[in-house]
Amino acid sequence: MKIGRVWLVGAGPGNPGLLTLRGKEVLDDADCVVFDRLVGDGVLSYIPPSAEMIDVGKEGGNHPVPQSEIENIIVREALLGKKVVRLKGGDPFVFGRGGEEIEALIANNIPYEVVPGITSAIAAPSSAGIPVTHRGLAASLHIITAHTKSGGIAETDYEALAKLGGTLLFLMGASSVREICRALMANGMSPDTPAAAVENGTTASQRRITAPLSEFEKKCEEEKLHSPAIIMVGECAALGEKFDFKKYLPLSGYKIVVTRPRSRAGRLSKMLRAEGAEVVEIPCISTSLIDQELPNLDGYGWIGFTSAAGVESFFELLAKNKRDVRTIGNAKIAAIGSVTAEALRSRGLTADFVPDIYDGENMAVGLAQLAGREKILMLRAEDGSPELTEQLKSRGCDFTEISLYRTEYEKPRFVPKDINCIVFTSASTVRGFVGAFDGFKTAKVCCIGRQTAKAAREAGFKNIKTAEKAELEYLIKSVEED
Ligand code: SAH
């Protein structure tokens, strides 16, 4: 049997934007992904649905998967002929035990590739506005493990470190702050030397703690510093306040779940990231076309679309029926909102009517007025809101409805951590989310319209914001609201 291959991929420091392009490329092709605890949720969300996920993370309390077992797993999967991605936090070779895994691959004649990652040693301080070198302040940087208890390496030589004069970066040091500070000062380092800790660097829960060496231990205790954190000692550590850039990013403290289908999440996610949010795409619904013979569409005065998915499904179905857009003849077109109108425009159609308020009720009221006695055809989802059709009915409109697609709930494959905001763009995404996850009920929930907000209320969410208008720009504004 053909043997597979292993890619040792650095997942970067947590934020999905800091995975490399090459890393994303090999992840897209993976059959099996073996991942650690420090790999960010956003990076996990990039794992293709077809790939198997094996969690070898070491969560406090649970027994970690021993290193030898991890090596057995990647060897076993590769020997089955799979493309195996071994995803590791930061860079695979910076205190990542990447070398040991490669030795196991060599012993089994398994081909491999290393995809470097952005190490947290540099990225966590950077992301907190702390440069690891600065002209005139530091001429070198040193990456040190604070965890020498196991692994058979010599105790840290603090005497040597205290003399270096460069930037000292300690990994795995959140619980060794006391030892680090005392040992450096005991070996002659000035108590005034700036020190900083960056916890959860590059993510929404990033924190920076800064103090001179003599006060640093107390400050970290007061602020309850916890792992993962980079402990930095050296003159550059004082620059964080001055070079802080999070102040320009109003959503920098937000870790936001975007629940819409992956194919449609892009623009929303990008807009949230532009404001500094950490975005995790967890699609809670997907749509599938209802394959059918389309009737003769002649004779309709108006054709109405209520979603971008409806527009796409319509064109897909036309092609399947070996027909094209000429089928709709001279019918006028109504779109429920700007996103639907945009989907039509990208197909060369301009909507003749878009209501001022983007919802079913306003669509029906406007359409009823414009259409008068003309025949209306609504092209929409199988389980579309009854609001629209009831309104058309009550106004005596002559309308027909065709269900073009159905919504299916997706089963997410991991539970995201530390979420403080969820964005819903339809009632079905709310239902998909609560079907998949327990909890998260106190997170801020931002909804695009009244129907969506109603579904969120019914689902038990407490802190609900509704966008002033059903447009992405207003949805983003609602995230910023207190
Ligand atoms: N290979 C990784 C390091 C693994 S050792 C890398 O290159 O980044 C694990 C240590 O990395 C943690 O104890 C912590 O010191 C550091 N670390 C990892 N992610 C971090 C983050 N987002 N913020 C701060 N420190 C982090």
Coordinates of C-alpha atoms and ligand atoms in Angstrom, one line a residue:
M1 CA 0.0 0.0 0.0
K2 CA 1.1 3.5 -0.8
I3 CA 2.4 5.2 2.4
G4 CA 1.3 8.7 3.2
R5 CA 3.2 11.8 4.2
V6 CA 3.4 14.0 7.3
W7 CA 3.5 17.8 7.4
L8 CA 4.7 19.2 10.7
V9 CA 2.9 22.6 10.6
G10 CA 3.4 25.5 12.9
A11 CA -0.1 26.8 13.7
G12 CA 1.2 30.2 14.9
P13 CA 0.4 31.8 18.3
G14 CA -3.4 31.4 18.3
N15 CA -4.9 34.0 16.1
P16 CA -6.0 32.2 12.8
G17 CA -4.6 35.1 10.7
L18 CA -1.2 34.2 11.8
L19 CA -1.2 30.7 10.3
T20 CA 1.1 30.8 7.2
L21 CA -0.3 30.5 3.7
R22 CA 1.7 27.3 3.2
G23 CA 0.2 26.0 6.5
K24 CA -3.3 26.7 5.3
E25 CA -2.6 25.1 2.0
V26 CA -1.5 21.8 3.4
L27 CA -4.3 21.9 6.0
D28 CA -6.8 22.2 3.1
D29 CA -5.5 18.9 1.7
A30 CA -5.2 16.9 4.9
D31 CA -6.9 13.5 5.5
C32 CA -6.0 13.6 9.2
V33 CA -5.0 16.4 11.6
V34 CA -3.3 15.7 14.9
F35 CA -3.4 18.9 17.0
D36 CA -2.2 20.3 20.3
R37 CA -4.0 22.4 23.0
L38 CA -2.4 25.7 22.0
V39 CA -3.7 25.6 18.4
G40 CA -6.2 28.4 18.2
D41 CA -9.9 27.7 17.6
G42 CA -9.8 29.8 14.4
V43 CA -7.1 27.6 13.0
L44 CA -9.1 24.4 14.0
S45 CA -12.1 25.8 12.1
Y46 CA -9.9 25.7 8.9
I47 CA -9.7 22.0 9.1
P48 CA -11.7 20.6 6.2
P49 CA -14.8 18.6 7.2
S50 CA -13.5 15.6 5.4
A51 CA -10.4 15.4 7.6
E52 CA -10.3 13.3 10.7
M53 CA -9.4 15.4 13.8
I54 CA -7.2 13.8 16.6
D55 CA -6.8 15.9 19.7
V56 CA -3.6 15.2 21.6
G57 CA -3.8 18.4 23.6
K58 CA -2.9 18.5 27.2
E59 CA -5.7 20.1 29.1
G60 CA -5.3 20.6 32.8
G61 CA -6.8 17.7 34.7
N62 CA -7.0 15.4 31.7
H63 CA -4.2 13.0 31.1
P64 CA -2.0 14.3 28.3
V65 CA -1.3 12.0 25.5
P66 CA 2.3 11.0 26.1
Q67 CA 4.8 12.1 23.5
S68 CA 5.6 8.5 22.5
E69 CA 1.9 7.9 21.8
I70 CA 1.7 11.0 19.7
E71 CA 4.5 9.7 17.6
N72 CA 2.8 6.3 17.3
I73 CA -0.4 8.1 16.1
I74 CA 1.3 10.0 13.3
V75 CA 3.3 7.0 12.2
R76 CA 0.2 4.8 12.2
E77 CA -1.9 7.3 10.2
A78 CA 0.8 7.9 7.6
L79 CA 1.4 4.1 7.1
L80 CA -2.3 3.9 6.3
G81 CA -1.5 6.1 3.3
K82 CA -3.0 9.3 4.7
K83 CA -1.9 12.9 4.3
V84 CA -1.3 13.7 8.0
V85 CA -0.9 17.2 9.3
R86 CA 0.7 17.5 12.7
L87 CA -0.5 20.9 13.9
K88 CA 1.6 22.5 16.7
G89 CA 1.2 25.9 18.5
G90 CA 3.8 28.5 17.3
D91 CA 6.7 27.0 15.5
P92 CA 7.2 23.2 15.6
F93 CA 10.8 23.5 16.6
V94 CA 10.6 26.1 19.3
F95 CA 10.1 24.0 22.4
G96 CA 7.6 22.0 20.3
R97 CA 9.3 18.6 20.3
G98 CA 9.1 18.6 16.5
G99 CA 12.5 17.0 16.2
E100 CA 11.4 13.9 18.2
E101 CA 8.5 13.4 15.9
I102 CA 10.7 13.6 12.9
E103 CA 13.0 11.0 14.3
A104 CA 10.0 8.7 14.6
L105 CA 9.1 9.4 11.0
I106 CA 12.7 8.7 9.8
A107 CA 12.8 5.4 11.7
N108 CA 9.7 4.4 9.7
N109 CA 10.8 5.7 6.3
I110 CA 7.9 8.2 6.2
P111 CA 8.4 11.3 4.0
Y112 CA 7.7 14.6 5.7
E113 CA 7.8 18.3 5.4
V114 CA 8.2 21.0 8.0
V115 CA 6.1 24.2 7.6
P116 CA 7.5 26.8 10.0
G117 CA 5.1 28.8 12.2
I118 CA 5.2 32.2 13.8
T119 CA 6.5 31.6 17.3
S120 CA 4.6 33.0 20.3
A121 CA 8.0 33.9 21.7
I122 CA 8.1 36.9 19.3
A123 CA 4.5 37.2 18.2
A124 CA 2.9 37.5 21.7
P125 CA 5.1 40.5 22.8
S126 CA 4.7 42.0 19.2
S127 CA 0.9 41.8 19.4
A128 CA 1.0 43.6 22.8
G129 CA 3.0 46.4 21.2
I130 CA 6.4 45.2 22.7
P131 CA 9.2 44.9 20.2
V132 CA 11.7 42.2 21.1
T133 CA 14.5 44.4 19.8
H134 CA 14.8 48.1 19.6
R135 CA 17.7 50.2 18.4
G136 CA 19.7 51.3 21.3
L137 CA 17.9 49.1 23.8
A138 CA 18.6 45.5 22.9
A139 CA 21.2 44.0 20.6
S140 CA 20.1 40.4 21.1
L141 CA 17.2 38.2 22.1
H142 CA 17.2 34.9 23.9
I143 CA 14.4 32.4 24.0
I144 CA 14.5 30.3 27.1
T145 CA 12.4 27.6 28.6
A146 CA 11.5 28.2 32.2
H147 CA 10.6 24.5 32.5
T148 CA 13.7 22.5 32.9
K149 CA 12.4 20.0 35.5
S150 CA 11.9 17.2 33.0
G151 CA 13.6 16.5 29.8
G152 CA 17.1 16.0 31.2
I153 CA 18.5 19.4 30.4
A154 CA 20.7 21.6 32.7
E155 CA 19.1 24.0 35.2
T156 CA 18.8 27.5 33.8
D157 CA 22.1 29.4 34.1
Y158 CA 20.7 32.7 35.5
E159 CA 24.2 34.0 36.2
A160 CA 24.9 33.9 32.4
L161 CA 21.4 35.3 31.5
A162 CA 21.8 38.2 33.9
K163 CA 24.9 39.4 32.1
L164 CA 23.6 39.2 28.5
G165 CA 22.0 42.7 28.3
G166 CA 19.6 41.5 25.5
T167 CA 15.9 40.7 25.6
L168 CA 15.1 37.5 27.6
L169 CA 12.0 35.7 26.6
F170 CA 10.9 32.9 28.9
L171 CA 8.4 30.3 27.6
M172 CA 6.4 28.0 29.9
G173 CA 7.1 30.5 32.7
A174 CA 3.7 31.7 34.0
S175 CA 4.2 29.7 37.2
S176 CA 7.9 30.5 37.5
V177 CA 7.7 34.3 37.7
R178 CA 9.0 34.3 41.3
E179 CA 12.0 32.1 40.5
I180 CA 12.9 34.1 37.3
C181 CA 12.8 37.5 39.0
R182 CA 14.6 36.4 42.1
A183 CA 17.3 34.5 40.3
L184 CA 18.0 37.3 37.9
M185 CA 18.3 39.9 40.7
A186 CA 20.4 37.6 42.8
N187 CA 22.8 37.4 39.9
G188 CA 23.2 41.2 39.6
M189 CA 20.4 42.3 37.3
S190 CA 19.1 45.7 38.2
P191 CA 15.7 45.7 40.0
D192 CA 14.7 48.5 37.8
T193 CA 15.0 46.4 34.6
P194 CA 11.6 46.4 32.9
A195 CA 9.7 43.1 32.8
A196 CA 6.4 42.2 31.0
A197 CA 4.1 39.2 30.7
V198 CA 1.9 38.6 27.7
E199 CA -0.9 36.1 28.3
N200 CA -2.9 34.6 25.4
G201 CA -0.9 36.7 23.0
T202 CA -2.5 37.5 19.6
T203 CA -6.0 36.3 20.7
A204 CA -9.0 38.3 22.0
S205 CA -8.1 37.4 25.6
Q206 CA -4.6 38.8 25.3
R207 CA -3.3 40.6 28.5
R208 CA -0.2 42.5 29.1
I209 CA 1.3 43.0 32.6
T210 CA 4.3 45.3 33.0
A211 CA 6.4 46.3 36.0
P212 CA 10.1 46.7 37.0
L213 CA 11.7 43.4 37.9
S214 CA 11.5 44.2 41.6
E215 CA 7.7 44.5 41.5
F216 CA 6.9 42.1 38.8
E217 CA 6.3 39.0 40.9
K218 CA 3.7 40.9 43.0
K219 CA 2.0 42.4 40.0
C220 CA 1.6 39.1 38.3
E221 CA 0.2 37.6 41.4
E222 CA -2.3 40.4 41.8
E223 CA -3.4 40.2 38.2
K224 CA -3.6 36.4 38.4
L225 CA -1.3 35.7 35.5
H226 CA -1.9 32.3 34.0
S227 CA -0.6 30.1 31.2
P228 CA 0.1 30.4 28.3
A229 CA 2.2 33.5 28.7
I230 CA 5.6 34.8 27.6
I231 CA 7.7 36.4 30.3
M232 CA 9.9 39.1 29.0
V233 CA 12.8 40.8 30.8
G234 CA 14.8 43.6 29.3
E235 CA 14.7 47.3 28.4
C236 CA 12.2 46.8 25.5
A237 CA 9.6 45.4 27.8
A238 CA 8.7 48.9 28.9
L239 CA 7.6 49.9 25.4
G240 CA 4.3 48.1 25.3
E241 CA 2.2 51.1 26.6
K242 CA 3.7 53.5 24.1
F243 CA 3.5 51.1 21.1
D244 CA 0.0 49.7 21.9
F245 CA -2.1 49.5 18.8
K246 CA -5.2 47.8 20.2
K247 CA -6.6 51.3 20.9
Y248 CA -7.3 51.6 17.2
L249 CA -9.1 48.3 17.1
P250 CA -12.5 48.7 18.8
L251 CA -13.3 44.9 18.7
S252 CA -9.9 43.7 19.9
G253 CA -11.3 42.1 23.0
Y254 CA -13.9 40.1 21.2
K255 CA -13.7 36.5 20.2
I256 CA -16.7 36.1 17.9
V257 CA -18.3 33.1 16.4
V258 CA -19.7 33.6 12.9
T259 CA -22.4 31.0 12.3
R260 CA -23.4 31.5 8.7
P261 CA -22.5 29.0 6.0
R262 CA -18.8 29.0 5.2
S263 CA -19.4 30.0 1.6
R264 CA -21.2 33.2 2.7
A265 CA -19.2 34.0 5.9
G266 CA -16.3 35.7 4.2
R267 CA -17.3 39.3 4.0
L268 CA -18.7 39.5 7.6
S269 CA -15.7 37.8 9.1
K270 CA -13.4 40.1 7.2
M271 CA -15.2 43.2 8.5
L272 CA -15.1 41.9 12.0
R273 CA -11.4 41.2 11.8
A274 CA -10.8 44.7 10.4
E275 CA -12.0 46.1 13.7
G276 CA -9.7 43.8 15.6
A277 CA -11.9 40.9 16.5
E278 CA -10.7 37.3 16.7
V279 CA -13.1 35.5 14.4
V280 CA -14.0 31.8 14.5
E281 CA -16.1 30.5 11.7
I282 CA -18.3 27.7 12.9
P283 CA -21.0 27.2 10.3
C284 CA -24.2 26.0 12.0
I285 CA -26.2 25.6 8.8
S286 CA -25.7 24.7 5.2
T287 CA -28.1 24.9 2.3
S288 CA -28.8 22.2 -0.3
L289 CA -30.6 22.6 -3.6
I290 CA -34.0 21.0 -4.0
D291 CA -33.5 19.5 -7.4
Q292 CA -36.7 19.9 -9.5
E293 CA -38.2 20.6 -12.9
L294 CA -38.8 24.4 -13.0
P295 CA -42.3 25.3 -14.3
N296 CA -42.9 27.8 -17.1
L297 CA -42.0 31.2 -15.7
D298 CA -43.7 33.2 -18.4
G299 CA -46.5 35.4 -17.2
Y300 CA -45.2 36.5 -13.9
G301 CA -45.2 40.3 -13.3
W302 CA -42.8 40.0 -10.4
I303 CA -40.2 37.5 -9.1
G304 CA -39.1 37.9 -5.5
F305 CA -35.9 36.7 -3.9
T306 CA -35.5 36.6 -0.1
S307 CA -31.8 35.5 0.2
A308 CA -28.5 35.3 -1.6
A309 CA -28.8 31.5 -1.2
G310 CA -32.1 31.7 -3.1
V311 CA -30.4 33.6 -6.0
E312 CA -27.6 31.1 -6.2
S313 CA -29.9 28.2 -6.0
F314 CA -32.1 29.6 -8.8
F315 CA -29.2 29.9 -11.2
E316 CA -28.0 26.5 -10.2
L317 CA -31.4 25.1 -11.0
L318 CA -31.7 27.0 -14.3
A319 CA -28.4 25.4 -15.4
K320 CA -29.6 21.9 -14.3
N321 CA -32.8 22.5 -16.3
K322 CA -30.7 23.5 -19.3
R323 CA -32.2 26.9 -19.2
D324 CA -30.9 30.4 -18.6
V325 CA -32.0 33.8 -17.3
R326 CA -34.1 34.6 -20.4
T327 CA -36.6 32.3 -18.9
I328 CA -37.9 35.1 -16.6
G329 CA -38.7 37.2 -19.6
N330 CA -39.8 40.7 -18.6
A331 CA -40.7 40.0 -15.1
K332 CA -39.6 42.6 -12.6
I333 CA -37.4 41.6 -9.7
A334 CA -37.8 42.2 -6.0
A335 CA -35.0 41.5 -3.5
I336 CA -35.5 41.5 0.3
G337 CA -32.3 43.4 1.1
S338 CA -28.9 44.6 -0.1
V339 CA -27.1 41.3 0.2
T340 CA -29.7 39.6 -2.0
A341 CA -29.7 42.6 -4.4
E342 CA -25.9 42.2 -4.6
A343 CA -26.1 38.5 -5.4
L344 CA -28.5 39.4 -8.3
R345 CA -26.2 42.1 -9.5
S346 CA -23.3 39.8 -9.7
R347 CA -25.5 37.7 -12.1
G348 CA -26.3 40.7 -14.2
L349 CA -29.7 41.5 -12.8
T350 CA -30.7 44.7 -11.1
A351 CA -33.5 44.5 -8.5
D352 CA -36.5 46.8 -9.4
F353 CA -37.6 46.8 -5.7
V354 CA -35.7 46.6 -2.4
P355 CA -37.7 47.5 0.7
D356 CA -36.3 50.2 3.0
I357 CA -36.4 47.9 5.9
Y358 CA -35.0 44.5 5.0
D359 CA -37.6 42.0 6.2
G360 CA -40.4 39.8 5.0
E361 CA -43.2 42.0 6.2
N362 CA -41.8 45.1 4.4
M363 CA -41.0 43.1 1.3
A364 CA -44.6 41.9 1.2
V365 CA -46.2 45.3 1.8
G366 CA -44.1 47.0 -0.9
L367 CA -44.5 44.1 -3.4
A368 CA -48.3 44.0 -2.9
Q369 CA -48.5 47.7 -3.7
L370 CA -46.3 47.5 -6.8
A371 CA -47.7 44.3 -8.2
G372 CA -51.3 45.1 -7.9
R373 CA -53.1 42.4 -9.9
E374 CA -49.9 41.1 -11.5
K375 CA -48.8 37.6 -10.7
I376 CA -46.0 37.2 -8.2
L377 CA -43.5 34.3 -7.9
M378 CA -41.6 33.9 -4.7
L379 CA -38.4 31.9 -5.0
R380 CA -37.2 31.0 -1.5
A381 CA -36.2 28.5 1.2
E382 CA -38.3 25.5 2.0
D383 CA -38.8 26.7 5.6
G384 CA -38.9 30.4 4.9
S385 CA -40.7 32.6 7.4
P386 CA -44.5 32.6 7.0
E387 CA -44.6 36.4 7.7
L388 CA -44.0 37.2 4.1
T389 CA -46.6 34.8 2.5
E390 CA -49.2 35.7 5.1
Q391 CA -48.9 39.3 4.3
L392 CA -49.2 38.7 0.6
K393 CA -52.2 36.5 1.2
S394 CA -53.9 39.0 3.5
R395 CA -53.4 41.7 0.8
G396 CA -55.1 39.5 -1.8
C397 CA -52.0 39.1 -4.0
D398 CA -51.9 36.4 -6.7
F399 CA -48.7 34.6 -5.8
T400 CA -47.0 31.3 -6.2
E401 CA -44.1 30.0 -4.1
I402 CA -41.3 27.7 -5.2
S403 CA -39.0 26.2 -2.5
L404 CA -35.5 26.2 -4.1
Y405 CA -33.4 25.0 -1.3
R406 CA -33.5 23.6 2.2
T407 CA -31.5 24.5 5.3
E408 CA -29.6 21.7 7.0
Y409 CA -28.0 21.9 10.5
E410 CA -24.3 21.3 10.7
K411 CA -22.7 19.4 13.4
P412 CA -19.6 21.4 14.5
R413 CA -16.6 19.3 15.4
F414 CA -15.2 21.2 18.4
V415 CA -16.4 23.4 21.1
P416 CA -14.7 26.9 21.0
K417 CA -13.2 28.4 24.2
D418 CA -13.6 31.8 25.7
I419 CA -16.3 33.0 23.3
N420 CA -17.8 36.4 24.2
C421 CA -19.9 37.2 21.2
I422 CA -21.9 35.3 18.6
V423 CA -23.3 36.7 15.4
F424 CA -26.5 35.4 13.9
T425 CA -27.6 36.3 10.4
S426 CA -30.8 34.2 10.4
A427 CA -33.2 32.4 12.7
S428 CA -31.9 29.1 11.3
T429 CA -28.3 29.9 12.4
V430 CA -29.7 30.4 15.9
R431 CA -31.4 27.1 15.9
G432 CA -28.4 25.4 14.4
F433 CA -26.1 26.9 17.1
V434 CA -28.3 25.9 20.1
G435 CA -28.8 22.4 18.6
A436 CA -25.0 22.0 18.5
F437 CA -23.8 23.7 21.7
D438 CA -25.0 23.9 25.3
G439 CA -24.2 27.1 27.2
F440 CA -22.8 30.3 25.8
K441 CA -26.1 31.9 27.0
T442 CA -24.5 34.9 28.5
A443 CA -22.4 35.8 25.5
K444 CA -23.3 38.9 23.6
V445 CA -25.5 37.9 20.7
C446 CA -25.8 40.1 17.7
C447 CA -28.7 39.6 15.3
I448 CA -29.3 41.0 11.9
G449 CA -33.0 41.4 12.1
R450 CA -36.1 41.1 14.3
Q451 CA -36.9 37.5 13.3
T452 CA -33.4 36.5 14.2
A453 CA -33.5 38.3 17.5
K454 CA -36.8 36.7 18.3
A455 CA -35.3 33.2 17.7
A456 CA -32.3 34.2 19.9
R457 CA -34.7 35.2 22.7
E458 CA -36.6 32.0 22.4
A459 CA -33.4 30.1 22.6
G460 CA -32.6 31.6 26.0
F461 CA -29.8 34.1 25.1
K462 CA -29.7 36.9 27.6
N463 CA -27.6 39.7 26.1
I464 CA -29.2 40.3 22.6
K465 CA -28.4 43.2 20.3
T466 CA -30.3 43.8 17.1
A467 CA -28.8 45.6 14.2
E468 CA -30.6 48.9 13.5
K469 CA -30.8 47.9 9.9
A470 CA -30.5 44.5 8.4
E471 CA -27.1 45.2 6.8
L472 CA -23.7 43.9 7.7
E473 CA -22.4 47.4 8.6
Y474 CA -25.1 47.8 11.2
L475 CA -24.5 44.3 12.5
I476 CA -20.9 45.2 13.2
K477 CA -22.0 48.4 14.9
S478 CA -24.3 46.3 17.2
V479 CA -21.2 44.3 18.3
E480 CA -19.6 47.5 19.5
E481 CA -22.7 48.5 21.5
D482 CA -22.6 48.1 25.3
Ligands
SAH1 N1 6.1 26.0 19.8 C1 5.5 27.0 20.6 C2 5.9 27.0 22.1 C3 5.5 25.8 22.8 S1 5.9 25.8 24.5 C4 5.8 28.4 20.0 O1 6.7 28.5 19.1 O2 5.2 29.4 20.3 C5 4.4 26.4 25.2 C6 4.6 27.8 25.7 O3 4.5 28.7 24.6 C7 3.6 28.4 26.7 O4 3.9 27.9 28.0 C8 3.8 29.8 26.6 O5 5.0 30.3 27.2 C9 4.1 30.0 25.1 N2 2.8 30.4 24.3 C10 2.2 29.7 23.4 N3 1.2 30.3 22.9 C11 1.2 31.5 23.5 C12 0.3 32.7 23.5 N4 -0.7 32.8 22.6 N5 0.6 33.7 24.3 C13 1.6 33.7 25.2 N6 2.4 32.6 25.3 C14 2.2 31.5 24.5

